[in-house]
Coordinates of C-alpha atoms in Angstrom, one line a residue:
M30 CA 68.5 136.3 75.0
Q31 CA 69.8 133.0 73.6
I32 CA 70.0 129.6 75.2
D33 CA 73.2 127.8 74.1
L34 CA 73.1 124.0 74.3
A35 CA 76.0 122.3 72.4
P36 CA 75.4 118.9 70.9
L37 CA 77.2 115.9 72.4
P38 CA 79.8 113.9 70.4
S39 CA 79.1 110.2 69.6
R40 CA 81.7 109.2 72.2
L41 CA 81.5 111.7 75.0
L42 CA 85.2 111.9 75.8
G43 CA 86.7 111.8 72.3
E44 CA 86.9 109.4 69.4
D45 CA 90.7 109.6 68.6
V46 CA 92.0 107.0 71.0
A47 CA 95.5 105.7 71.0
P48 CA 96.0 102.0 69.9
P49 CA 97.7 99.5 72.1
R50 CA 101.4 100.1 72.6
A51 CA 104.0 97.3 72.3
L52 CA 106.0 98.7 75.2
Y53 CA 103.0 98.2 77.6
L54 CA 101.5 95.2 75.8
N55 CA 104.7 93.1 75.5
H56 CA 107.9 94.5 76.9
F57 CA 106.9 95.8 80.4
P58 CA 104.7 92.8 81.2
A59 CA 107.5 90.4 80.1
V60 CA 110.1 92.3 82.2
L61 CA 107.9 92.5 85.2
V62 CA 106.7 88.9 85.2
V63 CA 110.2 87.4 84.5
T64 CA 111.8 89.6 87.1
G65 CA 109.0 88.7 89.5
L66 CA 109.5 84.9 89.0
V67 CA 113.3 85.1 89.3
T68 CA 112.9 87.2 92.5
W69 CA 110.5 84.7 93.9
V70 CA 112.9 81.8 93.4
A71 CA 116.0 83.7 94.6
G72 CA 114.4 84.8 97.9
N73 CA 117.3 87.1 99.1
E74 CA 117.7 90.8 99.8
L75 CA 119.7 91.4 96.6
A76 CA 116.9 90.0 94.5
M77 CA 114.3 92.0 96.4
V78 CA 116.3 95.2 95.9
M79 CA 116.8 94.5 92.2
A80 CA 113.1 93.8 91.8
A81 CA 112.2 97.0 93.6
T82 CA 114.6 98.9 91.4
V83 CA 113.1 97.5 88.2
A84 CA 109.6 98.3 89.5
S85 CA 110.7 101.9 90.3
L86 CA 112.3 102.5 87.0
I87 CA 109.3 101.2 85.0
A88 CA 106.9 103.1 87.2
L89 CA 108.8 106.3 86.9
Y90 CA 108.9 105.9 83.1
M91 CA 105.1 105.2 83.1
L92 CA 104.5 108.3 85.2
W93 CA 106.6 110.5 82.9
D94 CA 105.0 109.0 79.8
W95 CA 101.5 109.6 81.2
L96 CA 101.9 113.1 82.5
F97 CA 104.5 114.7 80.2
Q98 CA 104.3 112.7 77.0
E99 CA 100.5 112.6 77.0
G100 CA 100.3 108.9 77.1
P101 CA 96.7 107.4 77.0
T102 CA 94.8 107.1 80.2
R103 CA 93.8 103.6 81.2
F104 CA 92.8 102.8 84.8
S105 CA 94.6 99.5 84.5
T106 CA 97.9 101.2 83.6
I107 CA 97.5 103.8 86.3
L108 CA 96.9 101.2 89.0
A109 CA 99.9 99.2 87.8
M110 CA 102.0 102.3 88.0
T111 CA 100.6 103.1 91.5
L112 CA 101.5 99.6 92.9
L113 CA 105.0 99.7 91.4
L114 CA 105.6 103.2 92.8
G115 CA 104.2 102.5 96.2
Y116 CA 105.8 99.1 96.8
G117 CA 108.8 99.3 94.6
L118 CA 110.0 102.9 95.0
G119 CA 109.0 102.9 98.6
A120 CA 111.2 99.8 99.3
V121 CA 114.1 101.3 97.4
N122 CA 113.8 104.6 99.3
T123 CA 113.8 102.9 102.7
W124 CA 116.6 100.6 101.8
L125 CA 118.8 103.5 100.7
T126 CA 117.9 106.0 103.4
L127 CA 117.1 104.1 106.6
P128 CA 120.2 104.0 108.9
R129 CA 120.6 100.4 110.1
G130 CA 124.3 99.9 110.9
G131 CA 125.1 97.6 108.0
L132 CA 122.3 95.1 108.9
P133 CA 120.1 93.7 106.1
L134 CA 116.8 95.5 105.9
A135 CA 114.8 92.5 106.8
T136 CA 116.9 91.9 109.9
F137 CA 116.7 95.5 111.0
L138 CA 112.9 95.4 110.6
G139 CA 112.6 92.1 112.3
A140 CA 111.1 90.5 109.2
D141 CA 111.8 87.4 107.2
Q142 CA 113.8 88.1 104.0
G143 CA 112.2 85.4 102.0
I144 CA 108.7 86.6 102.8
L145 CA 109.6 90.2 101.8
T146 CA 111.1 89.0 98.6
R147 CA 108.0 87.0 97.6
G148 CA 105.8 89.9 98.4
M149 CA 107.8 92.2 96.0
A150 CA 107.7 89.5 93.4
A151 CA 103.9 89.3 93.7
V152 CA 103.7 93.1 93.1
L153 CA 105.7 92.9 89.9
I154 CA 103.7 89.9 88.6
T155 CA 100.4 91.7 89.3
A156 CA 101.5 94.9 87.7
G157 CA 102.6 93.0 84.6
S158 CA 99.2 91.4 84.3
L159 CA 97.5 94.8 84.7
C160 CA 99.7 96.3 81.9
F161 CA 99.1 93.4 79.5
L162 CA 95.3 93.0 80.0
G163 CA 94.7 96.7 80.3
E164 CA 96.6 97.5 77.1
M165 CA 94.8 94.7 75.3
Y166 CA 91.2 95.2 76.5
E167 CA 90.8 98.7 78.1
R168 CA 90.1 101.6 75.7
P169 CA 91.7 104.9 76.7
L170 CA 89.3 107.0 78.7
W171 CA 89.9 110.3 76.8
G172 CA 90.4 110.7 73.1
R173 CA 93.5 112.7 72.0
E174 CA 91.3 115.4 70.6
F175 CA 89.2 115.9 73.7
R176 CA 89.2 119.3 75.4
I177 CA 87.2 120.5 78.4
P178 CA 85.2 123.5 77.2
L179 CA 86.4 126.7 78.7
D180 CA 82.9 128.2 78.9
Q181 CA 80.5 129.6 81.4
H182 CA 79.7 126.2 82.9
T183 CA 83.4 125.4 83.6
Y184 CA 84.2 128.8 85.1
A185 CA 80.9 128.7 87.1
L186 CA 81.8 125.3 88.5
I187 CA 85.3 126.6 89.5
Y188 CA 84.0 129.7 91.2
I189 CA 81.1 128.0 93.0
G190 CA 83.3 125.1 94.0
T191 CA 86.0 127.3 95.4
L192 CA 83.4 129.3 97.5
A193 CA 81.9 126.0 98.7
I194 CA 85.4 124.7 99.8
I195 CA 86.0 128.0 101.7
A196 CA 82.6 127.7 103.3
G197 CA 83.5 124.1 104.3
F198 CA 86.6 125.4 106.2
L199 CA 84.7 128.3 107.8
T200 CA 82.0 126.0 109.1
H201 CA 84.6 123.4 110.2
S202 CA 83.1 120.7 108.0
L203 CA 86.5 120.6 106.5
G204 CA 89.7 121.1 108.4
Y205 CA 93.0 119.5 109.2
G206 CA 93.1 116.2 107.4
G207 CA 90.2 117.1 105.2
L208 CA 86.8 115.7 106.1
K209 CA 86.1 116.2 109.8
N210 CA 86.3 113.0 111.8
T211 CA 83.0 112.6 113.6
F212 CA 83.8 109.2 115.3
G213 CA 81.0 107.1 114.0
E214 CA 78.4 109.8 113.4
Q215 CA 76.6 110.0 110.1
Q216 CA 78.3 112.3 107.6
S217 CA 76.1 114.7 105.8
I218 CA 76.1 114.9 102.0
A219 CA 77.6 118.4 101.7
P220 CA 80.9 117.8 103.5
A221 CA 81.3 114.5 101.8
L222 CA 80.8 116.2 98.4
L223 CA 83.3 118.9 99.2
S224 CA 85.9 116.3 100.4
W225 CA 85.4 114.3 97.2
L226 CA 85.5 117.4 95.0
F227 CA 88.5 119.1 96.6
A228 CA 91.5 117.5 94.9
P229 CA 90.0 117.2 91.3
L230 CA 88.6 120.7 91.5
T231 CA 92.1 122.0 92.5
A232 CA 93.7 120.2 89.6
L233 CA 91.1 121.4 87.2
T234 CA 91.3 125.0 88.4
A235 CA 95.0 125.1 88.1
A236 CA 94.9 123.7 84.6
V237 CA 92.1 126.0 83.5
F238 CA 94.1 129.0 84.9
L239 CA 97.1 128.2 82.7
A240 CA 94.8 127.7 79.6
S241 CA 92.7 130.8 80.2
R242 CA 93.1 134.5 79.2
G243 CA 91.9 137.9 80.3
V244 CA 89.7 138.3 83.3
S245 CA 88.9 134.6 83.5
K246 CA 92.7 133.9 84.0
L247 CA 92.8 136.3 86.9
L248 CA 89.8 134.9 88.6
T249 CA 90.7 131.3 88.1
G250 CA 94.3 132.1 89.3
I251 CA 92.9 133.5 92.5
C252 CA 90.7 130.4 93.0
A253 CA 93.7 128.1 92.2
L254 CA 95.8 129.9 94.8
I255 CA 93.1 129.7 97.5
L256 CA 92.5 126.0 96.8
C257 CA 96.2 125.1 96.8
V258 CA 96.8 126.9 100.1
L259 CA 93.8 125.2 101.7
L260 CA 95.0 121.8 100.3
M261 CA 98.2 122.1 102.4
T262 CA 96.1 121.4 105.5
V263 CA 94.7 118.1 104.2
G264 CA 97.6 115.6 103.8
R265 CA 101.1 115.1 102.3
R266 CA 99.9 112.4 99.9
V267 CA 97.0 114.5 98.8
I268 CA 99.4 117.4 98.0
V269 CA 101.7 115.1 95.9
Y270 CA 98.8 113.4 94.1
T271 CA 97.0 116.6 93.4
A272 CA 100.3 118.0 91.9
M273 CA 100.4 115.0 89.6
E274 CA 96.8 115.4 88.6
I275 CA 97.4 119.1 87.8
V276 CA 99.9 118.1 85.2
F277 CA 97.5 115.6 83.7
A278 CA 94.6 118.0 83.7
L279 CA 96.5 120.4 81.5
R280 CA 96.0 118.2 78.5
L281 CA 92.3 118.3 79.0
T282 CA 92.3 122.1 78.7
G283 CA 94.5 122.1 75.5
Y284 CA 97.5 123.5 77.3
R285 CA 100.4 121.8 75.6
L286 CA 103.4 120.4 77.4
K287 CA 104.6 117.7 75.0
G288 CA 107.9 118.6 73.4
T289 CA 108.2 121.9 75.4
I290 CA 111.2 121.6 77.6
F291 CA 111.0 125.1 79.1
R292 CA 107.3 124.7 80.1
K293 CA 108.0 121.2 81.5
S294 CA 110.9 122.4 83.6
L295 CA 109.1 125.5 84.8
L296 CA 106.0 123.5 85.7
I297 CA 108.1 120.8 87.6
A298 CA 109.9 123.6 89.5
V299 CA 106.6 125.3 90.5
L300 CA 104.9 122.1 91.5
G301 CA 108.1 121.0 93.4
I302 CA 107.9 124.3 95.4
F303 CA 104.2 123.7 96.0
I304 CA 104.9 120.2 97.3
A305 CA 107.8 121.2 99.5
V306 CA 105.9 124.1 101.0
G307 CA 102.8 122.0 101.4
V308 CA 104.5 119.1 103.1
T309 CA 106.3 121.5 105.5
V310 CA 103.1 123.3 106.4
L311 CA 101.3 120.0 106.9
M312 CA 104.0 118.6 109.2
L313 CA 104.0 121.8 111.3
L314 CA 100.2 121.5 111.7
R315 CA 100.6 117.9 112.7
L316 CA 103.4 118.7 115.2
A317 CA 101.3 121.5 116.6
A318 CA 98.7 119.1 117.9
I319 CA 101.3 116.8 119.4
Q320 CA 103.0 119.9 121.1
N321 CA 99.6 120.9 122.5
H322 CA 99.0 117.3 123.8
S323 CA 95.8 117.2 121.8
D324 CA 94.1 114.6 119.6
I325 CA 93.5 114.6 115.8
N326 CA 90.5 116.9 116.2
T327 CA 92.5 119.9 117.4
P328 CA 90.9 122.8 115.5
L329 CA 92.9 124.1 112.6
D330 CA 93.1 127.6 113.9
Q331 CA 94.8 126.4 117.1
R332 CA 97.3 124.4 115.1
I333 CA 98.0 127.5 113.0
Q334 CA 98.6 129.6 116.1
I335 CA 101.1 127.2 117.5
A336 CA 102.9 126.8 114.1
M337 CA 103.1 130.6 113.7
G338 CA 104.8 130.7 117.1
W339 CA 107.5 128.4 115.8
V340 CA 107.8 130.6 112.7
E341 CA 108.4 133.6 114.8
D342 CA 111.1 132.0 117.0
G343 CA 112.8 130.5 113.9
T344 CA 112.4 126.8 114.8
A345 CA 109.6 125.9 112.3
L346 CA 111.7 124.8 109.4
T347 CA 114.0 122.7 111.6
R348 CA 111.1 121.0 113.3
A349 CA 109.4 120.2 110.0
N350 CA 112.5 118.9 108.3
E351 CA 113.5 116.6 111.2
A352 CA 110.0 115.1 111.4
N353 CA 109.7 114.7 107.6
Q354 CA 113.1 113.0 107.4
A355 CA 112.3 110.5 110.1
N356 CA 108.9 109.8 108.4
V357 CA 110.2 109.4 104.9
Q358 CA 112.9 106.9 105.9
G359 CA 110.6 104.2 107.3
R360 CA 107.1 105.2 106.3
T361 CA 107.6 104.5 102.6
F362 CA 108.2 100.8 103.3
V363 CA 104.7 99.5 102.9
L364 CA 105.7 96.1 101.6
G365 CA 105.9 94.4 105.0
F366 CA 102.2 94.1 105.8
F367 CA 101.3 92.8 102.3
A368 CA 104.2 90.3 102.3
D369 CA 103.2 88.9 105.7
V370 CA 99.5 88.6 104.6
L371 CA 100.5 86.9 101.4
E372 CA 102.7 84.5 103.2
G373 CA 100.0 83.8 105.8
S374 CA 97.4 83.1 103.2
S375 CA 99.8 80.5 101.6
Q376 CA 100.2 78.7 104.9
K377 CA 96.7 78.9 106.3
A378 CA 93.2 79.2 104.9
P379 CA 92.4 82.7 103.8
A380 CA 89.2 84.7 104.5
F381 CA 87.4 83.5 101.4
G382 CA 85.6 86.8 100.9
R383 CA 85.1 87.9 104.5
D384 CA 87.3 90.9 103.9
L385 CA 85.5 91.9 100.8
V386 CA 82.1 91.7 102.6
G387 CA 83.5 93.8 105.5
W388 CA 84.9 96.5 103.3
T389 CA 81.8 96.6 101.1
S390 CA 79.6 96.9 104.2
M391 CA 81.6 99.8 105.4
A392 CA 80.9 101.6 102.1
V393 CA 77.1 101.3 102.5
P394 CA 75.6 104.5 103.8
R395 CA 74.9 104.4 107.5
I396 CA 71.2 104.9 106.9
F397 CA 71.2 101.4 105.4
N398 CA 73.8 99.9 107.6
P399 CA 73.6 101.5 111.2
N400 CA 76.1 99.0 112.7
K401 CA 78.9 99.2 110.2
D402 CA 81.4 100.5 112.7
S403 CA 81.3 97.1 114.5
I404 CA 82.6 95.2 111.4
L405 CA 86.0 93.6 111.8
G406 CA 88.9 95.5 110.4
E407 CA 91.4 93.9 108.0
E408 CA 94.3 94.0 110.4
D409 CA 92.3 92.2 113.1
L410 CA 91.1 89.7 110.6
D411 CA 94.6 89.0 109.3
D412 CA 95.8 88.7 112.9
E413 CA 93.1 86.2 113.6
L414 CA 93.6 84.1 110.5
F415 CA 97.4 84.2 110.1
G416 CA 98.7 84.8 113.6
L417 CA 100.0 88.3 112.9
T418 CA 100.3 91.2 115.3
Y419 CA 99.3 94.2 113.2
R420 CA 97.0 96.9 114.7
D421 CA 97.4 99.6 112.0
A422 CA 99.0 98.8 108.6
A423 CA 99.2 99.9 105.0
N424 CA 96.0 98.5 103.5
S425 CA 95.8 98.2 99.7
I426 CA 93.9 96.4 97.0
L427 CA 96.8 93.8 97.2
T428 CA 96.3 93.2 101.0
N429 CA 92.6 92.9 100.4
G430 CA 93.1 90.3 97.7
A431 CA 95.7 88.4 99.7
T432 CA 93.5 88.3 102.8
D433 CA 90.6 86.8 100.9
F434 CA 92.1 84.4 98.4
G435 CA 95.9 84.5 98.7
F436 CA 97.9 84.9 95.5
L437 CA 94.9 84.4 93.4
G438 CA 93.2 87.3 95.1
V439 CA 96.3 89.4 94.6
L440 CA 96.0 88.9 90.8
M441 CA 92.2 89.1 90.6
Y442 CA 91.2 92.0 92.9
P443 CA 93.1 94.7 91.0
L444 CA 91.5 93.6 87.7
L445 CA 88.0 93.5 89.2
L446 CA 88.6 97.0 90.7
V447 CA 89.7 98.4 87.4
F448 CA 86.6 96.9 85.7
L449 CA 84.2 98.3 88.3
M450 CA 85.7 101.8 88.3
R451 CA 85.9 102.0 84.5
F452 CA 82.4 100.5 84.1
S453 CA 80.9 103.2 86.5
I454 CA 82.6 106.0 84.4
D455 CA 81.3 104.5 81.1
I456 CA 77.8 104.3 82.5
L457 CA 77.8 107.8 83.8
S458 CA 79.2 109.1 80.5
R459 CA 75.9 108.1 78.8
F460 CA 73.9 110.6 80.8
L461 CA 76.3 113.4 81.6
T462 CA 78.0 116.1 79.5
P463 CA 81.9 116.2 79.1
L464 CA 82.6 118.5 82.1
P465 CA 80.9 116.5 84.9
V466 CA 82.2 113.2 83.5
S467 CA 85.8 114.7 83.4
I468 CA 85.5 115.9 87.0
I469 CA 84.2 112.5 88.1
A470 CA 87.0 110.7 86.2
L471 CA 89.6 113.0 87.8
G472 CA 88.2 112.0 91.1
A473 CA 88.5 108.3 90.2
I474 CA 92.1 108.8 89.0
F475 CA 93.0 110.7 92.2
T476 CA 91.8 107.5 94.1
L477 CA 93.7 105.1 91.8
V478 CA 97.1 106.9 92.1
Q479 CA 97.1 106.2 95.9
T480 CA 98.7 102.9 96.9
E481 CA 97.4 102.8 100.4
N482 CA 93.7 102.6 99.7
S483 CA 91.4 99.8 100.9
L484 CA 88.4 98.4 99.0
T485 CA 86.1 100.7 101.0
T486 CA 87.8 103.8 99.6
Y487 CA 87.4 102.6 96.0
L488 CA 83.8 101.5 96.6
V489 CA 83.0 104.8 98.4
T490 CA 84.5 106.6 95.4
I491 CA 82.1 104.7 93.0
R492 CA 79.2 105.4 95.4
N493 CA 80.0 109.1 95.5
Q494 CA 80.4 109.3 91.8
I495 CA 76.8 108.0 91.4
I496 CA 75.4 110.3 94.1
F497 CA 77.2 113.4 93.1
S498 CA 76.7 112.8 89.3
I499 CA 73.0 113.8 90.0
I500 CA 74.1 117.2 91.3
L501 CA 76.6 117.6 88.5
F502 CA 74.0 116.5 85.9
I503 CA 71.6 119.2 87.1
F504 CA 74.4 121.8 87.1
S505 CA 75.5 120.9 83.6
R506 CA 72.0 121.1 82.3
L507 CA 71.5 124.7 83.4
P508 CA 71.3 126.8 80.2
I509 CA 74.0 129.3 79.3
L510 CA 72.4 132.7 78.9
R511 CA 73.9 135.1 76.5
L512 CA 72.5 138.6 76.0
R513 CA 72.4 140.0 72.5
S514 CA 72.7 143.7 72.0

């Protein structure tokens, strides 16, 4: 019997890192900042639409470069891409698809065109600063030669993790929407771990399946199928972002996509089907609760029974498509809340850190902060400070920054967030082996690619990384036993 413990490299996630690229260091920042300034001065719908189009095109190129051309992974670049996609592409989509009888978008939405335009300009300027400073100062997270080892530890993590996710659904710790909403009750560690692990584990499993051979390929394929099906009950954005992370995770396993047109096309088609089916299933499960006049905690099995009835009578696809179409037309326009908060902070005194303190308090475990549910929400705070009327809106790192310090906060909060998340990964990489660090980093990326996340979500991610790294550290240190004949 032999115990196999491989030595660690001097830099855990690889030494061969890509140098700064002129496109991201000079060209993109210049285009984004100049376009943002011109848009700010112009202040009309045409300028806003043009700025949103520029943001969309640059973001889509950045996404393609990162996923399919194996561009280096920097948290700053990912966050810049996320903000441009969420605010820019979201605004373009709503402008193109929302029926409004020839009215300007701002008029139809009851908003001020100048406020919306300045909000879009601020997004571009912020993304430009993230690109420039990130390319200049942030080292790529993974080296180009790095590969997740396809060994017993990796396969064991996949098999155990899949069984744990299944157990989570069977015990109703996980269900529709992911982690069960307990309305203020303290969450236990196990369900929180499963919720955090779900998306990165699915991405890793799918990537390992494509890179494996023999029996391991069969077993990981079964796990990937189970996880992808269960993921369809969690959320539309989760489905889309997990599909993106699957593409990225392929490079970590050594599965090559760069320069392979057939593989890229096939992968895009398969993931497109996964997203389409997943979004349809998720919408049916959501409509099932509405049909049943129930709340968000309607059990998953009841939702499935109602949805299956629609499948049998042939109305399921029509119901899902109509609901998705109505949702996509207006739901993607997340610019309004941010623009109003930014404008309000320029006219009246901002919160000067009250929002940061509130979100940070919410991230503290309940055992240390029993009264955290009584803390003021961001929408209520903005309504109080700036005379707005929002009850539920699209929070993001930009709305957090604007609430606290206006335009200065819009510029600084994303940079501070990138620093904190990258710093936590770098610290953990000193104590963990490549597999757990990669899982934790995939979890961080999954959070960063979502536009509509508040500071609490990012801080909870960092908190969970620290807590769960202990479990992964113990798991990674278990010896690999090999029997000799």
